[in-house]
Tab-separated table of N, CA and C and ligand atoms in Angstrom:
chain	number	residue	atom	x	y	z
A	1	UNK	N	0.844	-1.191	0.000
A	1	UNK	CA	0.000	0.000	0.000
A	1	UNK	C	0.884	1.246	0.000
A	2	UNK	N	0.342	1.976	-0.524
A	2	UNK	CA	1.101	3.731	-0.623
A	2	UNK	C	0.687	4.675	-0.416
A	3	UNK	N	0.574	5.412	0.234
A	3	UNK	CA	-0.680	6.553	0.700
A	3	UNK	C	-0.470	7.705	-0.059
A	4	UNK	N	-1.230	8.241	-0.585
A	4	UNK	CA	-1.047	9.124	-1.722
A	4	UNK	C	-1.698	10.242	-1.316
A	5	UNK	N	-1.819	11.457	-2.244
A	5	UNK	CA	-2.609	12.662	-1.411
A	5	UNK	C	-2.622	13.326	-3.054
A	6	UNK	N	-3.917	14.120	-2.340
A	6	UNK	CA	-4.380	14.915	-3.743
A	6	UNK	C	-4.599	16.548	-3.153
A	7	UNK	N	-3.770	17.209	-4.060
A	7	UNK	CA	-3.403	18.796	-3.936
A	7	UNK	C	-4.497	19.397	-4.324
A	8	UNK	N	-5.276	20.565	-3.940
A	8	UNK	CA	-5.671	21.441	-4.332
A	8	UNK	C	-5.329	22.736	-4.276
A	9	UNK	N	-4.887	23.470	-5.403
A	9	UNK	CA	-4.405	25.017	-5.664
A	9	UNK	C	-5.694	25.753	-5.858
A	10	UNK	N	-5.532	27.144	-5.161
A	10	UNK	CA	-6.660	28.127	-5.536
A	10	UNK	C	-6.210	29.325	-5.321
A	11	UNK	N	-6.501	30.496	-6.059
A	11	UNK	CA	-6.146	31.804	-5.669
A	11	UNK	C	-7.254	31.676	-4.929
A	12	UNK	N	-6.858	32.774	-3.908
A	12	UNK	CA	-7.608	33.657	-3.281
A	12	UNK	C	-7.497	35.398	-2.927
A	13	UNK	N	-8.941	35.999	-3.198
A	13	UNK	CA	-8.766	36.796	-3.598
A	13	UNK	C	-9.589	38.003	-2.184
A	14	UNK	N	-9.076	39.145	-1.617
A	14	UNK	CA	-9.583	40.019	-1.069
A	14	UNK	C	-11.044	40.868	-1.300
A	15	UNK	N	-10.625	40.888	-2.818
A	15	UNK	CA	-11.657	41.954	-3.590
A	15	UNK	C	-11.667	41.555	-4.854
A	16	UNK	N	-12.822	41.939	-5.635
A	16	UNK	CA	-12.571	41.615	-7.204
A	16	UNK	C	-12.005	42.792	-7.345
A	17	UNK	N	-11.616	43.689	-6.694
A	17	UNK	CA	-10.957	44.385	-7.763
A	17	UNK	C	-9.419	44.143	-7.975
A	18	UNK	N	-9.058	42.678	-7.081
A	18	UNK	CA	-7.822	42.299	-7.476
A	18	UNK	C	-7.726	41.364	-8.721
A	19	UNK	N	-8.920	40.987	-9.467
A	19	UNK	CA	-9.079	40.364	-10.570
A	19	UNK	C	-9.012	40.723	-11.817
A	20	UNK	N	-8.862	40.125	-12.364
A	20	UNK	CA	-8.954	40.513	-14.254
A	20	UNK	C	-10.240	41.194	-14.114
A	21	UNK	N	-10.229	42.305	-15.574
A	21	UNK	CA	-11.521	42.995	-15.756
A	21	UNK	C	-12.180	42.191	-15.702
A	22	UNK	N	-12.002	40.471	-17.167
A	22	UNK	CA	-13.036	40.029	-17.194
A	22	UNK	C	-13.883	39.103	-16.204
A	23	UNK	N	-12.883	38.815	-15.336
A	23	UNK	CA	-13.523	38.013	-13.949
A	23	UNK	C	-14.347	38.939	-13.305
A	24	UNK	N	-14.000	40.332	-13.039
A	24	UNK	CA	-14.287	41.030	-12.055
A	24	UNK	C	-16.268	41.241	-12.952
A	25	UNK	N	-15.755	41.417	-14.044
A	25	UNK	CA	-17.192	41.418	-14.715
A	25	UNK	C	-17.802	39.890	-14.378
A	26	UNK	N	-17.537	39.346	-14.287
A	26	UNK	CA	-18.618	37.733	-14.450
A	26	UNK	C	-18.774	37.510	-12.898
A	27	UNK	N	-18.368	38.426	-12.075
A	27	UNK	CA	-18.544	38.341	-10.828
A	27	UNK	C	-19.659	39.334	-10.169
A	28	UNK	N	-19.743	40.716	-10.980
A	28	UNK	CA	-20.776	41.570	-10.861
A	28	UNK	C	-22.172	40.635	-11.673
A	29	UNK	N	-21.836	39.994	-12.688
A	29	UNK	CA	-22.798	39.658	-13.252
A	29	UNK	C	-23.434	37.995	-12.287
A	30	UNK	N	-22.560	37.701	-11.632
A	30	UNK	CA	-23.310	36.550	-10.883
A	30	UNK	C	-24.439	37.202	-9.687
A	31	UNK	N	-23.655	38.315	-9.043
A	31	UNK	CA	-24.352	39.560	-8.104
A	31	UNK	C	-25.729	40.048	-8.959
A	32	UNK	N	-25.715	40.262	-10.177
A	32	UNK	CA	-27.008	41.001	-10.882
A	32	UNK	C	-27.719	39.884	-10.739
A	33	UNK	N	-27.467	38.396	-11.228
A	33	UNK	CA	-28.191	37.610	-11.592
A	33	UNK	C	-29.213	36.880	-10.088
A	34	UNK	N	-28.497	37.634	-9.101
A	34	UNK	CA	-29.539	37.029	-7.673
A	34	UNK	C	-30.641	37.574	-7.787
A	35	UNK	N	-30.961	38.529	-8.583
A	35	UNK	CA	-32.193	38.968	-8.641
A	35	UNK	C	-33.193	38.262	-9.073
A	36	UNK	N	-32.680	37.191	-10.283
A	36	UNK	CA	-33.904	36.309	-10.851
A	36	UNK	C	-34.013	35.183	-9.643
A	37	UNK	N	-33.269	34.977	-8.661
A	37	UNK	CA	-33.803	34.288	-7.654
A	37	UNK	C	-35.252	33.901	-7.501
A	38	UNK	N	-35.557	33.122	-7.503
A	38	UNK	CA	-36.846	32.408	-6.860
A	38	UNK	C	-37.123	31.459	-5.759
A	39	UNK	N	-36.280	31.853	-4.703
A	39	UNK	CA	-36.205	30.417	-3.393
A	39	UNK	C	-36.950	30.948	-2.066
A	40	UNK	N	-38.725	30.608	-2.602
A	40	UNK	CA	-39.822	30.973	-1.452
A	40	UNK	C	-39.360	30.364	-0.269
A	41	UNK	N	-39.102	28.997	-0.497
A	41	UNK	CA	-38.957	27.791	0.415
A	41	UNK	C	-37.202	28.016	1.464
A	42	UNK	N	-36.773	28.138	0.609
A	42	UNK	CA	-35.519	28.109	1.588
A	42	UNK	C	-34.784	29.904	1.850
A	43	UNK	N	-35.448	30.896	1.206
A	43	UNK	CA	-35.045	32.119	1.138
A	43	UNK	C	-33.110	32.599	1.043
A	44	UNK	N	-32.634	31.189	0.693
A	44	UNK	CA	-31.185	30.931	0.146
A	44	UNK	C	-31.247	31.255	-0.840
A	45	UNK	N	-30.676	32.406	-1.450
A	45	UNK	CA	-30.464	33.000	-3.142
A	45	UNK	C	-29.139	32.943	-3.789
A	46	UNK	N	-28.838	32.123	-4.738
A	46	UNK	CA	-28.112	31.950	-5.649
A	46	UNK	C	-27.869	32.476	-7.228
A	47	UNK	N	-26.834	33.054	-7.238
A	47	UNK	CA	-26.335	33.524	-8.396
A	47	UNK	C	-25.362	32.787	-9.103
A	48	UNK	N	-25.150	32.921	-10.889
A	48	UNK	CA	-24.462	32.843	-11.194
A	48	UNK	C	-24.246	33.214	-12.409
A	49	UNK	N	-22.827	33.183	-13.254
A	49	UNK	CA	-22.910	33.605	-14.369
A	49	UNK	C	-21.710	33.206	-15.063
A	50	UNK	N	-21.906	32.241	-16.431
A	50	UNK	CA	-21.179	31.829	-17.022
A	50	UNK	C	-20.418	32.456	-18.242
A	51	UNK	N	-19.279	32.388	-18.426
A	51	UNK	CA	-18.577	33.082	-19.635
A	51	UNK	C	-18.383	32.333	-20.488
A	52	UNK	N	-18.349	32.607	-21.943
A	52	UNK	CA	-18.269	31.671	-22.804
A	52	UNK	C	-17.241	32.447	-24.294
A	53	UNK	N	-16.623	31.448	-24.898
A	53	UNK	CA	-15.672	31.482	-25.527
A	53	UNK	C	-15.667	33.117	-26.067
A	54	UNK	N	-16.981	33.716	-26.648
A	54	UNK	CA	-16.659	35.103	-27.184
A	54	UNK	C	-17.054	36.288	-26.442
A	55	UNK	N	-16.909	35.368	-25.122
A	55	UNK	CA	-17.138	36.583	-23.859
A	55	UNK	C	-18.311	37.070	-23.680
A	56	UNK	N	-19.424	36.009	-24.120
A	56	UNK	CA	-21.102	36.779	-23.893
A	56	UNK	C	-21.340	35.768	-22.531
A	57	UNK	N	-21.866	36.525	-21.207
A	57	UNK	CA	-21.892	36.245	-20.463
A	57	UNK	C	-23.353	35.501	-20.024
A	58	UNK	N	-23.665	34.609	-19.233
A	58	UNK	CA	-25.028	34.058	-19.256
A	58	UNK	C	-25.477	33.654	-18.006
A	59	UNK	N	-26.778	34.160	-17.331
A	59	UNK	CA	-26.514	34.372	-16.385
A	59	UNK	C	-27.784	33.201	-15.833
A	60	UNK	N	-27.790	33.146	-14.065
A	60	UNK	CA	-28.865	31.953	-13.670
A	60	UNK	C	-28.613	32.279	-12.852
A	61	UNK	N	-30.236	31.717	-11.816
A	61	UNK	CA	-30.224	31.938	-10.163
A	61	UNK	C	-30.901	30.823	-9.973
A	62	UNK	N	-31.222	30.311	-8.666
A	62	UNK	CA	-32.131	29.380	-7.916
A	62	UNK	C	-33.355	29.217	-8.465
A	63	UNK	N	-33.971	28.134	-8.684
A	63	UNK	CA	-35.188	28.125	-8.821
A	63	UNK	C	-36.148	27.162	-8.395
A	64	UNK	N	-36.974	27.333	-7.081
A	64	UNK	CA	-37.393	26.476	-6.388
A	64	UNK	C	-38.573	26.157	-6.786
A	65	UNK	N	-39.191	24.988	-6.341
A	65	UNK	CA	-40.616	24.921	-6.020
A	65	UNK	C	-41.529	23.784	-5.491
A	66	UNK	N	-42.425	23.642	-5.582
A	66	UNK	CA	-43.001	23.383	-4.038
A	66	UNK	C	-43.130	21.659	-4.461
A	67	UNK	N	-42.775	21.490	-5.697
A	67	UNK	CA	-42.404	19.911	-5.779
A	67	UNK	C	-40.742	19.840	-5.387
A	68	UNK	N	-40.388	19.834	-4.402
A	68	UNK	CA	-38.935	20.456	-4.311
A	68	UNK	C	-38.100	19.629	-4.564
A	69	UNK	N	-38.258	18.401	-5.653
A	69	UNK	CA	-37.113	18.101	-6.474
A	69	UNK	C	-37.023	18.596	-7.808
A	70	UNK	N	-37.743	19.566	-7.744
A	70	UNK	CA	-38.144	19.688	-9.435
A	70	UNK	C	-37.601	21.387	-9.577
A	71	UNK	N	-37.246	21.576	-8.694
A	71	UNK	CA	-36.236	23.370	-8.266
A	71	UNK	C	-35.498	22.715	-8.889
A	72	UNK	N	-34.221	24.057	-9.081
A	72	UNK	CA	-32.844	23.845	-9.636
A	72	UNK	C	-31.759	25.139	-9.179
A	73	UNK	N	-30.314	24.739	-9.020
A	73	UNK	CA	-29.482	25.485	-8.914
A	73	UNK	C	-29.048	26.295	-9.799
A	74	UNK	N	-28.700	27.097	-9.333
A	74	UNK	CA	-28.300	28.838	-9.851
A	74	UNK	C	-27.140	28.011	-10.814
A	75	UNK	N	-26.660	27.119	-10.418
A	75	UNK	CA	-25.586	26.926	-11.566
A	75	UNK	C	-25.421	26.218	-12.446
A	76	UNK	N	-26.860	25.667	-12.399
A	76	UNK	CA	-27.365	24.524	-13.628
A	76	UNK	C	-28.096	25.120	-14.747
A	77	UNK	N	-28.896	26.288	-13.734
A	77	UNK	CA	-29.847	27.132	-14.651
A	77	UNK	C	-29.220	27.910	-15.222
A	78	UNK	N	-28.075	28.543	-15.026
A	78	UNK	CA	-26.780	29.453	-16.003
A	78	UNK	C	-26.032	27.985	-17.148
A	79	UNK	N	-26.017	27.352	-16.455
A	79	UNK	CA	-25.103	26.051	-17.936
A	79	UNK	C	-25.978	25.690	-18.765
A	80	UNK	N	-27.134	25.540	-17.925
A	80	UNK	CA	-27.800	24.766	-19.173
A	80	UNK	C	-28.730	25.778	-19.878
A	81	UNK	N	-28.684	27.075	-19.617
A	81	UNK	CA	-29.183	28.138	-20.552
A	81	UNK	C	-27.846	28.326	-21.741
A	82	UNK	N	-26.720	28.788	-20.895
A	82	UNK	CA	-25.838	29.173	-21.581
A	82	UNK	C	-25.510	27.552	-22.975
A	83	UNK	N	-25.788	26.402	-22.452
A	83	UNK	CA	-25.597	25.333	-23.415
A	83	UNK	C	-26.727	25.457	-24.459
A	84	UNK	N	-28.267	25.696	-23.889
A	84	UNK	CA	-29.230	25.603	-24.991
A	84	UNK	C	-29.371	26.319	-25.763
A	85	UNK	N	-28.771	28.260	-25.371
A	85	UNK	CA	-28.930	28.862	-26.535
A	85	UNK	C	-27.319	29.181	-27.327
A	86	UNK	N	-26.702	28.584	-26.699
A	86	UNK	CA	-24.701	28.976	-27.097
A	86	UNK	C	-24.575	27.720	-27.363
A	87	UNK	N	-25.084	26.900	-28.322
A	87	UNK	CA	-24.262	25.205	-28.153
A	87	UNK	C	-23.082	24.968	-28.871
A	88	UNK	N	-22.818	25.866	-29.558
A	88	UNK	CA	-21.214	25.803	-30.071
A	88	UNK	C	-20.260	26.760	-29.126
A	89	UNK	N	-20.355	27.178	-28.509
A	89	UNK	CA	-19.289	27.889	-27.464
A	89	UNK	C	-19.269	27.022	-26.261
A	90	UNK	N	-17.950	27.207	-26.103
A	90	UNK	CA	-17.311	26.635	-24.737
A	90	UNK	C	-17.567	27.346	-23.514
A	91	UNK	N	-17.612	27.062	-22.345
A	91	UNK	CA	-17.680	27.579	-21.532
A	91	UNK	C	-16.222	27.397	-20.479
A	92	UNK	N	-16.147	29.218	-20.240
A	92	UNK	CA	-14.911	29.364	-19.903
A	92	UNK	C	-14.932	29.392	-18.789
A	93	UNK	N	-15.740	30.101	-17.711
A	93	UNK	CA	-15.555	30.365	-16.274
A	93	UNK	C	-17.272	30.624	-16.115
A	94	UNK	N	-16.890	29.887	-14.626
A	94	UNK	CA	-18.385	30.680	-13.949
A	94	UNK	C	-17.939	30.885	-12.690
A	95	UNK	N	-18.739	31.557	-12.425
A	95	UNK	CA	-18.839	32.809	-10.636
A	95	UNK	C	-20.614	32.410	-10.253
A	96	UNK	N	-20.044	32.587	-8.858
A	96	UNK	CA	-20.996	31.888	-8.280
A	96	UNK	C	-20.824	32.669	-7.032
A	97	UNK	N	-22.142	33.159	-6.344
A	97	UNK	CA	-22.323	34.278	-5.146
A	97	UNK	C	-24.067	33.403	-4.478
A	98	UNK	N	-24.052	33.664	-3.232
A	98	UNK	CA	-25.027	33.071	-2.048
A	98	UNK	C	-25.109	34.526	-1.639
A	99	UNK	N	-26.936	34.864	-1.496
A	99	UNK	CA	-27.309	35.897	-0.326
A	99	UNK	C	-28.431	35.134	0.346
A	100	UNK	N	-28.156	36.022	1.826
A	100	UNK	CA	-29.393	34.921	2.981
A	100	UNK	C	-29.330	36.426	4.028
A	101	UNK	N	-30.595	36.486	4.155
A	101	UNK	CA	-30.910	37.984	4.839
A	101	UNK	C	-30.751	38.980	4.164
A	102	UNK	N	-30.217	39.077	3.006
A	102	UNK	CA	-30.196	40.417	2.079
A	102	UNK	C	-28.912	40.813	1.865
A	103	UNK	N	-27.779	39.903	2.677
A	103	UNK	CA	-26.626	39.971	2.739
A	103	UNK	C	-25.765	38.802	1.704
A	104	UNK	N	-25.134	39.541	0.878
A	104	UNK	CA	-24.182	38.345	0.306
A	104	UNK	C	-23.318	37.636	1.328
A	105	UNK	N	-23.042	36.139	1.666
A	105	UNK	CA	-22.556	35.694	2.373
A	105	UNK	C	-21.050	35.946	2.245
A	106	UNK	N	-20.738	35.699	3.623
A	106	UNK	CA	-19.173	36.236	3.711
A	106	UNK	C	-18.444	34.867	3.220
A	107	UNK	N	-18.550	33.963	3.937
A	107	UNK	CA	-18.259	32.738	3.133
A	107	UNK	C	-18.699	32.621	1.719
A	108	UNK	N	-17.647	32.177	0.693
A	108	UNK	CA	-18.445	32.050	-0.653
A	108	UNK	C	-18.982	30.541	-0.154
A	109	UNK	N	-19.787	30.436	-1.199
A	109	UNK	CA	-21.239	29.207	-1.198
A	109	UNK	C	-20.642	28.563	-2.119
A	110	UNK	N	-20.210	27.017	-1.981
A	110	UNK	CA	-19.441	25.702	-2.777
A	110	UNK	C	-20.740	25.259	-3.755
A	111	UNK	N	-20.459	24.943	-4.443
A	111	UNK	CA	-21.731	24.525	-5.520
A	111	UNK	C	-21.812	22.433	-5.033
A	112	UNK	N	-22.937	22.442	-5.226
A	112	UNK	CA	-23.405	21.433	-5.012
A	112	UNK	C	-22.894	19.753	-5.948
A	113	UNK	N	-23.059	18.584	-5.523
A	113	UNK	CA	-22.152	17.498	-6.226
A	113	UNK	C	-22.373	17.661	-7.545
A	114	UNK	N	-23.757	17.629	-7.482
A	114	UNK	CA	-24.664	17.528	-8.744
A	114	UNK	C	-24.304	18.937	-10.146
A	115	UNK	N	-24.193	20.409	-9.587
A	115	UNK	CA	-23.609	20.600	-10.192
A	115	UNK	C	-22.362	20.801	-10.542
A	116	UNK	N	-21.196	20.819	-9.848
A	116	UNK	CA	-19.806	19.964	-10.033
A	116	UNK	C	-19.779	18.979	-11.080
A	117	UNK	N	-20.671	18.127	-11.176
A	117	UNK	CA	-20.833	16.995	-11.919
A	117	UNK	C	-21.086	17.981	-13.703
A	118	UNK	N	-22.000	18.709	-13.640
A	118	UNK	CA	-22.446	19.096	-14.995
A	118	UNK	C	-21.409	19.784	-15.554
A	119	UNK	N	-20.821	20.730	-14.473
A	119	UNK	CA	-19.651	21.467	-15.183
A	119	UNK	C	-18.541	20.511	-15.605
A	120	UNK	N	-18.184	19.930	-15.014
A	120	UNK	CA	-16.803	18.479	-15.129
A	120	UNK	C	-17.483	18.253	-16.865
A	121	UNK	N	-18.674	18.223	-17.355
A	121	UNK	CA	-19.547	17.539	-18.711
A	121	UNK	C	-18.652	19.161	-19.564
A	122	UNK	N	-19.130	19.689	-18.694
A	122	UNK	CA	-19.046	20.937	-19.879
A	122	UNK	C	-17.648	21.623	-20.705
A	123	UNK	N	-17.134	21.128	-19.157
A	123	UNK	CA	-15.638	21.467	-19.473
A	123	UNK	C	-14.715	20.378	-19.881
A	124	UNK	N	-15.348	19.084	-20.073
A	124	UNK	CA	-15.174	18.282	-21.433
A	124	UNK	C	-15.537	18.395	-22.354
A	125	UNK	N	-16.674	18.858	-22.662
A	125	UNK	CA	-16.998	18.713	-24.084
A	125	UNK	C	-16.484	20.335	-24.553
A	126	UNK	N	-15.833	21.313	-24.052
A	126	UNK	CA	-15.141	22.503	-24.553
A	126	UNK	C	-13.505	22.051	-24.996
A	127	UNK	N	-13.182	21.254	-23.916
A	127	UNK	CA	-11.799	20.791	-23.842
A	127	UNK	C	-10.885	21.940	-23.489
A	128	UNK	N	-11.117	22.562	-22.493
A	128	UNK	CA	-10.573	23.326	-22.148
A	128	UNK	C	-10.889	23.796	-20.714
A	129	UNK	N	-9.656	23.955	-19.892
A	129	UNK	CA	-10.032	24.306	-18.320
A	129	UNK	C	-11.505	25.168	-17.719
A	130	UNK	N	-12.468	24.953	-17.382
A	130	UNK	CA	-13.211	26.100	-16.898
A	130	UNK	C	-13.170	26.105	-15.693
A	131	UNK	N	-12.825	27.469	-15.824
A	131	UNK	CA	-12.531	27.552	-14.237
A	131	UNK	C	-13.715	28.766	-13.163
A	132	UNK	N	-13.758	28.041	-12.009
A	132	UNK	CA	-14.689	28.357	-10.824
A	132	UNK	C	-14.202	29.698	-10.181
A	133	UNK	N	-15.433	30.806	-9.990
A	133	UNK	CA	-14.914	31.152	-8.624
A	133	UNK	C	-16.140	31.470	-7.472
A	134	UNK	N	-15.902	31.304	-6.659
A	134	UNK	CA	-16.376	31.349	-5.387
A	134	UNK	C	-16.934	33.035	-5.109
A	135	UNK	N	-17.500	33.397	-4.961
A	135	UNK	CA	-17.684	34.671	-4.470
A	135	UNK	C	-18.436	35.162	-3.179
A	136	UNK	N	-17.765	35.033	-2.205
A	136	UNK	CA	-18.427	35.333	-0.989
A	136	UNK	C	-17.651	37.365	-0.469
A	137	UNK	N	-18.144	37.797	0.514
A	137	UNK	CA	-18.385	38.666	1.020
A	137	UNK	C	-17.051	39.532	1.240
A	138	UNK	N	-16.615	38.327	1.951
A	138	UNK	CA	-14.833	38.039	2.765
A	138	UNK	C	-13.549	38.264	2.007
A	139	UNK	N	-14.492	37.000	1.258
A	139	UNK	CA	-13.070	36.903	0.062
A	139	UNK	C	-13.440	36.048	-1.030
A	140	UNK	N	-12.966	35.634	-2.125
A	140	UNK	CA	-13.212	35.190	-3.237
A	140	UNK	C	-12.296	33.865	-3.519
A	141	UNK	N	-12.756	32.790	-4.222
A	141	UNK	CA	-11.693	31.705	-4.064
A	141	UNK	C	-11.976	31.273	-5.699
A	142	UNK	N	-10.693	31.534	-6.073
A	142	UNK	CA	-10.916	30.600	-8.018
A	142	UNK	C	-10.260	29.777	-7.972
A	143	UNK	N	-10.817	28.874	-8.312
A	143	UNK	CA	-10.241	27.541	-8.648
A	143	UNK	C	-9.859	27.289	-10.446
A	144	UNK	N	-8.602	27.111	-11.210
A	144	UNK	CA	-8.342	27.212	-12.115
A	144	UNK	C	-9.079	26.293	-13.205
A	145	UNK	N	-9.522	24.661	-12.593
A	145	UNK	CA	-10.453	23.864	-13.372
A	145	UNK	C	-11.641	23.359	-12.667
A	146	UNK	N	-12.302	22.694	-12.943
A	146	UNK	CA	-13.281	21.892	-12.354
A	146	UNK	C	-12.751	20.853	-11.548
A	147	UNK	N	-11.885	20.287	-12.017
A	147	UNK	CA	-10.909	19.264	-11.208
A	147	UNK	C	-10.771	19.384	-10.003
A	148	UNK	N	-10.522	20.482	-9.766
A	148	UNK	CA	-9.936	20.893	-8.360
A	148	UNK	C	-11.047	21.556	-7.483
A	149	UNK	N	-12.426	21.034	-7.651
A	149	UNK	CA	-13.238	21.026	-6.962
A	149	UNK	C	-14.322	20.036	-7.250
A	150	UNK	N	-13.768	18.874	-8.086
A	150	UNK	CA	-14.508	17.826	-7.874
A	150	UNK	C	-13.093	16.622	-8.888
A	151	UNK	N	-12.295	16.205	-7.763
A	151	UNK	CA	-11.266	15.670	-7.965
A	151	UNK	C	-12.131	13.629	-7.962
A	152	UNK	N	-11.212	13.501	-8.760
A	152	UNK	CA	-11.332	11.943	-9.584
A	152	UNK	C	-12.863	11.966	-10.170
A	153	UNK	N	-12.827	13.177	-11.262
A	153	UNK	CA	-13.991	13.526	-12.024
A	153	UNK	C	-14.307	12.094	-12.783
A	154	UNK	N	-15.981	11.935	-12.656
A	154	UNK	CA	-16.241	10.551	-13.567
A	154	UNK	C	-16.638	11.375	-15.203
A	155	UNK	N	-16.228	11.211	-15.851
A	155	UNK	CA	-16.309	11.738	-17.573
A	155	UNK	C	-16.216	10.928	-18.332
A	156	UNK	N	-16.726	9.759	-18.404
A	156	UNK	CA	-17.167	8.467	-19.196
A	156	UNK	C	-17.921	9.081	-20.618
A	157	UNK	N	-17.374	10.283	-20.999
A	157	UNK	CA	-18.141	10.568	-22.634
A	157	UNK	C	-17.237	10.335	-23.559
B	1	THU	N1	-28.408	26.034	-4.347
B	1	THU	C1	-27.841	26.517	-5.476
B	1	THU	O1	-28.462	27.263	-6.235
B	1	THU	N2	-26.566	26.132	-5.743
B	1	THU	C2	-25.837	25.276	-4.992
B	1	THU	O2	-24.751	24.898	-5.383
B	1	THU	C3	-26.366	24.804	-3.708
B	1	THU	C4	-27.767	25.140	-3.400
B	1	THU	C5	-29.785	26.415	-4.056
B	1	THU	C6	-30.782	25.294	-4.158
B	1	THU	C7	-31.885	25.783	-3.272
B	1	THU	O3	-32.728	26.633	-4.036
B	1	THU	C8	-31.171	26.631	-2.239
B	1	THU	O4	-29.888	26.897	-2.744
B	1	THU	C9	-31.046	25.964	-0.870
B	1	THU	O5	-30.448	24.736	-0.975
């Protein structure tokens, strides 16, 4: 036996305004996009907003409802918009922001297995890194691929 270990690298960031313009933009635009929020049930609001190869940005929030498997995450509803009407562009980065009380959380908000799982799809079938960031209150955390927030990705396509 050999005990092995698996690294994860991430910037972390103070402010977007220590970011690239274009991050710092897909990060305001995950912030705009809490507005289409719809979460009666859990009053947890999720943003997000995906970038794609010619830089048109696409945006998604929470969307609950009272069959509550049949809601969806802020970051499924940004991929799989940005996939149904962009299906030849790649997707380059998404940003992702949590408000609860009216307050963006200081902790950024980790995206869920399920969507981890869709992006790992997406950022195979682009073939190219897409990379995460976190956007909480505090501080900001990018992760450079999907990998490195959902490590020994299953991608059986
Ligand atoms: N939610 C997201 O939108 N993204 C995540 O990654 C985790 C959870 C939503 C689903 C539900 O509307 C609310 O947050 C509470 O779980």
């Amino acid at each position: 036996m050999v005990k092995k270990e698996i690294r994860i690298d991430y910037e972390e960031y103070v402010s977007v305004e220590e970011m690239s313009e274009a991050d710092r933009a897909l990060c305001r635009a995950a912030v705009e996009a809490l507005e289409g929020s719809y979460a009666p049930y859990s009053h947890f609001h999720v943003g997000a907003a995906v970038r794609l190869s010619d830089g048109t940005v696409v945006k998604g929030a929470n969307q609950e409802n009272a069959a509550y498997p049949s809601g969806l995450c802020a970051e499924r509803t940004a991929m799989f918009a940005a996939g149904a009407s962009h299906p030849d562009l790649d997707m380059e980065s998404i940003a992702i922001v949590a408000r609860q009380d009216g307050r963006i959380c200081s902790e950024p908000a980790a995206p869920c297995g399920a969507c981890r799982q869709v992006m790992a799809q997406y950022q195979t079938k682009g073939g190219k890194p897409m990379s995460v960031i976190l956007v909480g209150a505090d501080h900001i955390k990018k992760f450079a691929r999907v990998d490195d927030i959902l490590p020994l990705i299953f991608d059986n396509i």
